[in-house]
Structures are given as C-alpha cells and as structure tokens.
Amino acid sequence: MLNVLRRRLNIPPRDQWRATIAKIIDDRVRIITAGLSIRELRAVMRGDPPTEKPNPRYKVITTSFIAHLRPRYYPQAATWFTHTYRLGFFTTFLFIVEVITGVILMVYYIPFPDQAYESIKAIESNVFFGELLRDLHRLGAEGMVIFSWLHLLRTYFTGSYKGPRTFTWLTGVILLLITAWLSFTGYLLPWDQLAYWAVTVGTSITESGPVVGPALNLLMRGAPDIGTGGLLRFYLQHVILFPLLAILFISIHYYKVSREHSISLPALVEETQRTPDQKKEDNRRIDLIPDLLSHEVFLVSLGIFIMLAILFFRGFASPLETHANPQQTPLDTKAPWYFWWLQGLLKIDPAAIIENLVNPVFETFGLGFRLELSKLLNSKFIMGLIVPPALVLTLMAIPYIDRNPSRLARKRPFAIMWGVAWVFIVIALSFMGTPQFGIETPPATRIIQDLAPEEGEGALRAIPYEELQQGIYVVGEDYGPDLCPTLAYQPDPEGDVNNVVVGCPNLTAVFREFSEKLFAAEADGLLPDLNASLIVEQFQFNLARVTPHVEWTDPETGDAKTYEHTYFLHQDRPREE
Amino acid sequence: MKRVQLEIVLGTILVLLSAAIVIILGAREPQRLADYEVQQRAELIEFGASVFVTNCTRCHGTQAQGITGVAPSLRDENFFTRRLAEVGWQGSLEDYIVSVVTTGRQISTRPELYAGGGIPAMPTWSEKFGGPLRDDQIRAVAAFIMNFEPYALGQVATLEPLLPPVDESTPEGRGQAVFVQAGCAACHTISGISTGNIGPVLDGLASRAGDRVSGLTAEEYIRQSILDPSAYVVEGFADGIMPQTFGDTLTDEQINDLVAFLLTLQ
Ligand code: HEM
C-alpha cells in the first residue's frame, strides 16, 4: 500500500533523500542563475576555475535576458583601468541611481504649479530620508552629466569611435543629448525661481527661430508662459519619455560594446609591436563571471559609498530658492552650470563681429557703403538655433570626418589638438556664460544685492538674530568699533554656555562692508551726494526688518535717486554656519 | 588573495561603511525633520511679512495694528480670542485668515468701524478669483499674522517700529510716533519714515500748507486736514478716503504733537 503511494508520488527510497533534495535545490538554483549550480556558485565566489565542462558561466550569457547585454569575457588589455577609467560604467551606475531615487521621489512630488514647490518642501521637511533622496537624485544627475562628457572625451582620445564602432559613437552622442535633456527637464520641477527662469530663458531660444519658432516654443511651454501645461509637459518628459529613451539607447549602446565589438583594445596593444608573452597576456580572457562581475559589484559599492560620503560631509546640497514668480525676473538668471557654455555662446553676436571687422575696411577704401548684418541676422537665432545643432551634427560625424585609420595618439596629432582645443573652448564659453560676465547692474542695487542676494543667504541674512539691535545706522557716522556695545548673547545656549559674544560683530561687519562699497562707488563718481543708512527694526517678537537705504544724485541726469530693499529675518531662519 | 576575493572583501567593507552612514543619518533624521519644520515656518513668516508689507498695510496699518475707520487690527487680543466666535467660524484661525484673504470681503461685517474700501470692503486677493496673490503667498501671510499671537495674548512684548528714533521729550518727536501709530504712515509717504501711497506725499508739507486755503495759516490748515479732511480735498485725490474720525480717536495732545511734527516737514 505504502509502496504503491511512494511509487505514485515518485518519492525515492529513504537512502536517496539527501541526494534528491540536493538535486531539487540545485535545479532551482540553476534556473535562477541561468545555469550555475551551487558548487559552481561557490567556485565563482572564491575565484576558482569552472567546475564543469563546457564552462557553465558562458551559458548564463546566452540564457539570461539581462546578461544578454553583457559580454562573456573581455580581452585582458581592454580592461586596463587607464583605458576606460570605467567612465561609461559609472554613467550607467548613476543612471540607475537616478531611476531608483526618482521613482521614490515621484511618490511625493506633485507636478502642478500650485503644489510643486510645496511638495518639494514637504519632501525635505516631512519625508524620512527625503532630503537624502533629493540630494542623491540631484547629485546623481550632475554626476551623470559630468561622467557622460568625460566618457565622451575618453572614447575620443583613445580613438575608440573608429572602425566598427562608429555606430556605438552615434548612439553615444544620442545618449549625451538624452542626458542633457533629462537634466534640463528635471531642472524645472521644483518650481522655484531658479528653475522657472532658467527654463524660461532656455525655451525662449526657440522663439527666435523662423516660421516654426514660436510654434515650437508654444509646444514646449504649453502656453505663452510656462504654467500648468508646461510643467506637466516637462514632468512627463522627465519621468516617462526620456527615461524610456535612455533605457533603450543605453541597451543598444551596451549591446554594441559588449556583444558586438567588445571594448576596444588600447591602441598601444593593437598598433605597436608586442612581445609574444605580452600578446598572450593582452588577449587572456577576463570572464564576466566571476572577474568582471565582481569588479562591477565592487565599483557599485564604491559609487554608493562616495555619493553617501559626499552628502554626509555636506559636500553637496540641492538648491531650493523661493517660489517661482513669473512677475519678478531675478537679477541673475542662471542656467545650470553644464549649460553655461550655451549661455556664453548666446552672448556672442556674430553679425556685430563681422561688421566690426569689415566696415573699417570699407571705410579705409572710401566706399560709401556699410555692412549692416545685424538687421538681417538675429544673433539669438544663429547662436541658439543654428550653432548648437551644427555642433551636435559635427560631433555625430566625427567618425566619418576623421578618416585616419590609426588610433595611436602620436599618429593623430590633429585629432588630439582639436580635442584639447575644444575642451578649452567649452571652458572659455562656460566662463563667458557665468552671470557675472557682461551684465551691468546699477551700483546701489549691486551693492545691496552683494550683501543679500535675491537667492541664497549672503552676509546680511547670516547675521544672528540676537545681533539685530534696533537702530538706524547712518553710513559715514562713527560708531566706534562695534555698533552695539551694550549687547551680549550666547550663540549656543543649550551647549557651551561660556561662549558669549559681546556686541554685534556680524552686524558691524555687514555695516562696514556696506559703507566701504558705497564709499568706493562714491569715489568712482557713481554715487555723488551719497546718503545711506542701514535700518534695523523689530517687526514681530521674533522677526526683524532690515532695510539698506541709499540716496544719491544721478551723475548723468542730476536727478535725486533712492534705492532700498527690505529684508525680513526670523529668529529661526536657517543660518549657514 | 585572489582579485575576486579582494574585490568582494573591499566591496563588503564599503557596503558596511555606507550602511553606517545611512544608519547615522537615519538616527539624525527625526531631529532634522523637526528642525526643518521650524526653519520652513520661519521662512514662511519672513515671506508672509513681505507680502503683508506690500499689499495690506494701506488698510491694516504698517504693522497690522489696524486703522480706525478703515480696517481692523490683526494683532489684538480680540482677533485672536473672540473673533472666530463672533463670525461663527468652525475651523482654525489660520484657516479663517486664509479663507478671508483668498476671497476678500464684499461687505464689511462692521461697516461703521471698518469700512475698508467701501464695496468691496477688502478686495479678493487670490489669483483664482482675479486677485494678485498666489495661494502660497496667502498661506505665508496667514503664517505671518498668526505669528502675532504671543504678542496679542500679552505673552511677549513687541517693540513698535523705531523708524526713525523718536525723541519722546519734544512734541515733534511724540508727533512722529503718533504719525506711525495712528496709521497715517500707511497712507502717506514721508521720506525715511513711511511709504504709504493712498494719500499725498507729505514731504515739504509745511512750506505749502500756508498757501492751500486763503485765510488759514500752515498750522491751521494742517489741523483742519486731520480733523476735517473733507474741508479741503487735495487735487487729484478723492474725498472721503482719509478717515474723518481722528478728532475722536486721538487726544488733543496727540493732535497738537502731530501738527508740530508735520510743521517740521519743510
Ligand atoms: C548615458 C550615457 C552613456 C552611457 C551609460 C555609456 C555607457 C558605456 C559603457 C558602459 C561602455 C563600455 C566602456 C566603458 O565603460 O568606458 C561604453 C563604451 C563606449 N561609449 Fe558610451 N556611454 C554613454 C555615452 C556615450 C557618449 C556620449 C559617447 C560619445 C559620443 C559614447 C561612446 C562610446 C564608445 C565609442 C564606446 C566604445 C569604447 C571602446 O570600445 O573603447 N558613449 N559606453
């Protein structure tokens, strides 16, 4: 009876139970790992050679879906650290960090102008690890931009775009564009002044285009000004369209690199005479399992650690300025730093440059003719809509322009020179793109703005609340070494009680700086008949009002001018140390 | 050690270090969240104060102390303790403020005391209903008004704005204080003292007051302007905007001081 049941249920005799269970488990493990047994897994972790023949580690790559993007092995020389610097790998790593943190942020973020800004504030003040997530996402985004550029430079300088890898390079350029657009669309989402104006300025470039320009601008913004529609469009591009495109193109890129062509061998190996021993070592197979994989796991843990360490030691913090205000254009509109080069480009006016070159020539020859290109050429259109796409096309065409078959640096001096030159050009353009360059603000406004920038803290807002002693401090009057000799306070009443600050050193320093800058401007003739003061009032029991006030006579028109700005400073406002 | 093992070991160490960082950050997190909450409230109040100063002072006074005949104080005990019951509001005071400011007030509930701008007594503020303010600005201004609570309940003392330092020993000095406290500052600009823009600028008033109405000296004219603003209406301004009630709400001494102060505006 029992025996019949046993046979029916396929239960083996007692003495074979162990072996049978072991086999069942082993079979399951093989299914999960796509081909590796337990024994094999152990060998992998120890770095031992394969335990079976044919090598089951290669089976993984043909069986597993995900591993289809991975190589079975790379030749040893292709894995030299100084060949790839793992830059492409870290770009991928950061992309995955972005996807994970981004999906969690999506749970809390609300993509509507009424609520977007407050939802970001809520993430920072109401979500456990909310600030960490936001910082990771923002750090990852900037990192991804940096790493994809560095990776591009590396593939350029090693000449890896040549020969069979032209298409890999092309997908790379597309990935660079996707990365840039992902970061740009993400930039708008916090809906603060920084975001709003950077994107407004950015999208306005398209407006200058002929015929379709205004329509294109409307398509991007959803309305003449960025509002509910525009924010939603940017949001959807940022969380759905472009991540999907990125996944698609990273997959293609990866497939090309790892399955089709392998990583290029260093030019040194490919094109110079190597001894037979070296040759053997160069071509030794470095298998995915375990060597490449263990290396990548290590790199991932390194990446995670570095990011967390940067945030732990406060090396990075996501900015959040005041709520977007379409009515108030900030004094300095800043694009994200990785777009400064574009901003720099926009400050160049090619028509004016050509005119300045050509017209003096016409004059010396006495021709009664002047070239007036500016009337024909809109510089925003050229520098914003013609030049950047042309640059991208050139970048894509590099493998076809550069017909030099050699990849050795010394055999392609022009290519190397061009590369270096471009790095410098981009740096120079970025420098021109920084807000300080080429924009002039009236001196009184600029001086007050320096003390208390519209966004960010500045010296004035950093003054501890205890030092904000009421008073009208008139510039030019002598108040002695400290403005508040009768004041004393404990900066840290819960900690070090013996730490007492006498007077108001910070307020005094701000007042000094204010006075000195004003006097300097007066001496330069910019602010004649200067009459200025710094007014500090108590507005509520824990809120002070500080008003720098400047009166002067306009040197050109002789009109009396006044400029003042009011700042409210709350006792509990965050003050950076 | 083989390279694979070395990398596994190093990787494990890094993962442990990362975990340690996460744990430390996690331990600090509740405190950080609490701090952020306080800081964000502080920033909201700062922001609300600037919204208030640009939009509300002309009716509610430079520091929300109210202006007789125009709009009520938003920082007195009545407002914080009895007002909700008076109007039958069920929710919190902060919500009441948000609601009133959002929609404005078509007709004053106390027209004889606070007529505001007539009809509407207070305009709609929310962008949603055609006003100038966004919702977050309205919430900020509500947070700012709520921040008067400890003061209204007498728990803390707020100094009056000291703009500019007042010399209480002279009639002119006291008059300047009255000018700010009585709400004149909300409507009139005097350089360095106030920025109101409902009524005429009072700079240089003393030099033109004597020529305004034939038969009245500068002093008499100024006194009349305060006690009976409709007797002479400055060109370009409507009659009836300046409250008619200062004769009742200010003492004779205060009015004398005020006149003395205004006479210094050469
Ligand atoms: C999201 C952006 C990108 C990702 C995730 C990515 C990823 C990778 C990875 C993992 C590799 C393997 C080799 C290595 O780690 O360096 C690689 C190789 C390569 N990438 Fe990219 N890449 C990106 C952008 C680009 C860009 C912008 C270019 C250039 C325009 C580019 C061109 C190439 C080329 C030519 C190779 C082959 C290199 C060789 O065989 O030596 N990639 N990429």
CSV table of N, CA and C and ligand atoms in Angstrom, one decimal, chain A residues 70 74 78 83-93 95 144 147-149 151-156 158-162 165-179 246 250 253-254 257-258 261-265 395 407, ligand 1:
chain,number,residue,atom,x,y,z
A,70,ARG,N,25.5,41.7,-21.6
A,70,ARG,CA,26.9,41.6,-21.0
A,70,ARG,C,27.8,40.7,-22.0
A,74,TYR,N,36.1,39.9,-21.7
A,74,TYR,CA,36.8,40.9,-22.5
A,74,TYR,C,38.3,40.4,-22.5
A,78,ALA,N,41.7,45.1,-22.8
A,78,ALA,CA,40.6,46.0,-22.9
A,78,ALA,C,40.1,46.4,-21.5
A,83,HIS,N,42.6,52.6,-19.6
A,83,HIS,CA,42.0,52.7,-20.9
A,83,HIS,C,40.6,53.2,-20.9
A,84,THR,N,39.7,52.8,-19.9
A,84,THR,CA,38.4,53.2,-19.9
A,84,THR,C,38.1,54.1,-18.7
A,85,TYR,N,38.9,54.0,-17.7
A,85,TYR,CA,38.6,54.7,-16.4
A,85,TYR,C,37.2,54.4,-15.9
A,86,ARG,N,36.6,53.4,-16.4
A,86,ARG,CA,35.2,52.9,-16.0
A,86,ARG,C,34.2,54.1,-16.1
A,87,LEU,N,34.5,55.0,-17.0
A,87,LEU,CA,33.6,56.2,-17.1
A,87,LEU,C,32.2,55.8,-17.6
A,88,GLY,N,32.2,55.0,-18.7
A,88,GLY,CA,30.9,54.6,-19.1
A,88,GLY,C,30.1,53.8,-18.1
A,89,PHE,N,30.9,53.0,-17.4
A,89,PHE,CA,30.2,52.2,-16.3
A,89,PHE,C,29.6,53.1,-15.3
A,90,PHE,N,30.3,54.1,-14.8
A,90,PHE,CA,29.8,54.9,-13.8
A,90,PHE,C,28.6,55.8,-14.3
A,91,THR,N,28.6,56.1,-15.6
A,91,THR,CA,27.5,56.8,-16.2
A,91,THR,C,26.2,55.9,-16.0
A,92,THR,N,26.4,54.6,-16.4
A,92,THR,CA,25.3,53.7,-16.2
A,92,THR,C,24.8,53.6,-14.8
A,93,PHE,N,25.8,53.5,-13.9
A,93,PHE,CA,25.5,53.4,-12.5
A,93,PHE,C,24.7,54.6,-12.0
A,95,PHE,N,22.9,56.5,-13.8
A,95,PHE,CA,21.5,56.5,-14.4
A,95,PHE,C,20.6,55.6,-13.5
A,144,MET,N,26.0,62.4,-13.6
A,144,MET,CA,25.7,61.7,-14.9
A,144,MET,C,26.2,62.6,-16.1
A,147,PHE,N,30.0,62.6,-16.0
A,147,PHE,CA,30.6,61.4,-16.5
A,147,PHE,C,30.3,61.1,-17.9
A,148,SER,N,29.2,61.5,-18.5
A,148,SER,CA,29.0,61.2,-19.9
A,148,SER,C,29.9,62.1,-20.7
A,149,TRP,N,30.2,63.3,-20.3
A,149,TRP,CA,31.1,64.1,-21.0
A,149,TRP,C,32.5,63.5,-20.9
A,151,HIS,N,33.4,60.5,-20.4
A,151,HIS,CA,33.4,59.3,-21.2
A,151,HIS,C,33.5,59.6,-22.7
A,152,LEU,N,32.8,60.6,-23.1
A,152,LEU,CA,33.0,61.0,-24.5
A,152,LEU,C,34.4,61.4,-24.8
A,153,LEU,N,35.0,62.2,-23.9
A,153,LEU,CA,36.4,62.6,-24.1
A,153,LEU,C,37.3,61.4,-24.2
A,154,ARG,N,37.0,60.4,-23.3
A,154,ARG,CA,37.9,59.2,-23.2
A,154,ARG,C,37.8,58.5,-24.6
A,155,THR,N,36.6,58.3,-25.0
A,155,THR,CA,36.4,57.5,-26.3
A,155,THR,C,37.0,58.3,-27.4
A,156,TYR,N,36.9,59.6,-27.3
A,156,TYR,CA,37.5,60.4,-28.4
A,156,TYR,C,39.0,60.3,-28.4
A,158,THR,N,41.0,58.0,-27.1
A,158,THR,CA,41.5,56.7,-27.4
A,158,THR,C,41.2,56.3,-28.8
A,159,GLY,N,40.5,57.2,-29.5
A,159,GLY,CA,40.1,56.8,-30.9
A,159,GLY,C,39.2,55.6,-31.0
A,160,SER,N,38.4,55.4,-30.0
A,160,SER,CA,37.6,54.2,-30.0
A,160,SER,C,36.4,54.3,-30.9
A,161,TYR,N,36.1,55.5,-31.4
A,161,TYR,CA,35.0,55.6,-32.3
A,161,TYR,C,35.3,55.1,-33.7
A,162,LYS,N,36.5,54.7,-33.9
A,162,LYS,CA,36.9,54.3,-35.3
A,162,LYS,C,36.5,52.9,-35.7
A,165,ARG,N,33.2,50.8,-34.6
A,165,ARG,CA,32.5,51.4,-33.5
A,165,ARG,C,31.8,52.7,-33.8
A,166,THR,N,31.7,53.0,-35.1
A,166,THR,CA,31.1,54.3,-35.5
A,166,THR,C,29.7,54.4,-35.0
A,167,PHE,N,28.9,53.3,-35.1
A,167,PHE,CA,27.6,53.3,-34.7
A,167,PHE,C,27.5,53.5,-33.1
A,168,THR,N,28.4,52.8,-32.4
A,168,THR,CA,28.4,53.0,-31.0
A,168,THR,C,28.6,54.5,-30.6
A,169,TRP,N,29.5,55.1,-31.3
A,169,TRP,CA,29.7,56.5,-31.1
A,169,TRP,C,28.4,57.3,-31.3
A,170,LEU,N,27.7,57.0,-32.4
A,170,LEU,CA,26.5,57.7,-32.7
A,170,LEU,C,25.5,57.5,-31.6
A,171,THR,N,25.3,56.3,-31.1
A,171,THR,CA,24.3,56.1,-30.0
A,171,THR,C,24.8,56.8,-28.8
A,172,GLY,N,26.1,56.9,-28.7
A,172,GLY,CA,26.7,57.7,-27.5
A,172,GLY,C,26.3,59.1,-27.6
A,173,VAL,N,26.4,59.8,-28.8
A,173,VAL,CA,26.0,61.2,-28.9
A,173,VAL,C,24.5,61.3,-28.6
A,174,ILE,N,23.7,60.4,-29.0
A,174,ILE,CA,22.3,60.5,-28.7
A,174,ILE,C,22.1,60.4,-27.2
A,175,LEU,N,22.9,59.5,-26.5
A,175,LEU,CA,22.8,59.4,-25.1
A,175,LEU,C,23.2,60.7,-24.4
A,176,LEU,N,24.2,61.4,-25.0
A,176,LEU,CA,24.6,62.7,-24.4
A,176,LEU,C,23.4,63.6,-24.4
A,177,LEU,N,22.7,63.7,-25.6
A,177,LEU,CA,21.6,64.6,-25.7
A,177,LEU,C,20.5,64.2,-24.8
A,178,ILE,N,20.2,62.9,-24.7
A,178,ILE,CA,19.2,62.5,-23.7
A,178,ILE,C,19.5,62.9,-22.3
A,179,THR,N,20.8,62.7,-21.9
A,179,THR,CA,21.2,63.0,-20.6
A,179,THR,C,21.0,64.5,-20.4
A,246,ALA,N,16.3,56.7,-22.7
A,246,ALA,CA,17.6,56.4,-22.2
A,246,ALA,C,17.8,54.9,-22.0
A,250,ILE,N,20.7,53.1,-24.0
A,250,ILE,CA,21.8,52.6,-23.2
A,250,ILE,C,21.9,51.1,-23.5
A,253,HIS,N,23.6,50.7,-26.8
A,253,HIS,CA,25.0,51.1,-26.7
A,253,HIS,C,25.7,50.0,-26.0
A,254,TYR,N,25.1,49.5,-25.0
A,254,TYR,CA,25.8,48.4,-24.2
A,254,TYR,C,25.9,47.1,-25.1
A,257,VAL,N,28.7,47.5,-27.5
A,257,VAL,CA,30.0,47.4,-26.9
A,257,VAL,C,30.4,46.0,-26.4
A,258,SER,N,29.4,45.4,-25.7
A,258,SER,CA,29.8,44.2,-25.0
A,258,SER,C,29.6,42.9,-25.9
A,261,HIS,N,31.3,44.3,-30.5
A,261,HIS,CA,32.7,44.6,-30.8
A,261,HIS,C,33.6,44.4,-29.6
A,262,SER,N,33.1,44.2,-28.5
A,262,SER,CA,33.9,44.2,-27.2
A,262,SER,C,34.5,45.6,-27.0
A,263,ILE,N,35.0,45.9,-25.9
A,263,ILE,CA,35.7,47.1,-25.7
A,263,ILE,C,36.9,47.1,-26.5
A,264,SER,N,37.2,48.3,-27.1
A,264,SER,CA,38.4,48.3,-28.0
A,264,SER,C,39.7,48.0,-27.2
A,265,LEU,N,40.6,47.4,-27.9
A,265,LEU,CA,41.9,47.2,-27.2
A,265,LEU,C,42.6,48.5,-27.2
A,395,LEU,N,29.6,66.5,-34.1
A,395,LEU,CA,30.0,65.5,-33.1
A,395,LEU,C,29.7,64.1,-33.6
A,407,ARG,N,44.8,54.7,-34.3
A,407,ARG,CA,44.2,55.2,-33.0
A,407,ARG,C,45.3,55.7,-32.1
C,1,HEM,C1,24.2,57.9,-20.9
C,1,HEM,C2,25.4,57.9,-21.4
C,1,HEM,C3,26.3,56.8,-21.7
C,1,HEM,C4,26.4,55.5,-21.1
C,1,HEM,C5,25.6,55.0,-20.0
C,1,HEM,C6,27.5,54.8,-21.8
C,1,HEM,C7,28.0,53.5,-21.4
C,1,HEM,C8,29.1,52.9,-22.0
C,1,HEM,C9,29.7,51.8,-21.4
C,1,HEM,C10,29.4,51.1,-20.1
C,1,HEM,C11,30.8,51.5,-22.3
C,1,HEM,C12,31.8,50.4,-22.0
C,1,HEM,C13,33.2,51.0,-21.8
C,1,HEM,C14,33.4,51.9,-20.7
C,1,HEM,O1,32.9,51.7,-19.6
C,1,HEM,O2,34.0,53.0,-20.9
C,1,HEM,C15,30.7,52.4,-23.3
C,1,HEM,C16,31.6,52.4,-24.4
C,1,HEM,C17,31.6,53.4,-25.4
C,1,HEM,N1,30.9,54.5,-25.4
C,1,HEM,FE1,29.5,55.0,-24.1
C,1,HEM,N2,28.0,55.6,-22.7
C,1,HEM,C18,27.3,56.8,-22.7
C,1,HEM,C19,27.6,57.9,-23.5
C,1,HEM,C20,28.5,57.9,-24.6
C,1,HEM,C21,28.8,59.1,-25.3
C,1,HEM,C22,28.3,60.5,-25.1
C,1,HEM,C23,29.7,58.7,-26.3
C,1,HEM,C24,30.4,59.5,-27.3
C,1,HEM,C25,29.8,60.3,-28.1
C,1,HEM,C26,29.9,57.2,-26.1
C,1,HEM,C27,30.7,56.5,-26.9
C,1,HEM,C28,31.2,55.2,-26.6
C,1,HEM,C29,32.1,54.4,-27.4
C,1,HEM,C30,32.7,54.9,-28.7
C,1,HEM,C31,32.3,53.3,-26.7
C,1,HEM,C32,33.2,52.1,-27.1
C,1,HEM,C33,34.5,52.4,-26.3
C,1,HEM,C34,35.5,51.3,-26.6
C,1,HEM,O3,35.2,50.3,-27.2
C,1,HEM,O4,36.6,51.5,-26.2
C,1,HEM,N3,29.2,56.8,-25.1
C,1,HEM,N4,29.7,53.3,-23.1
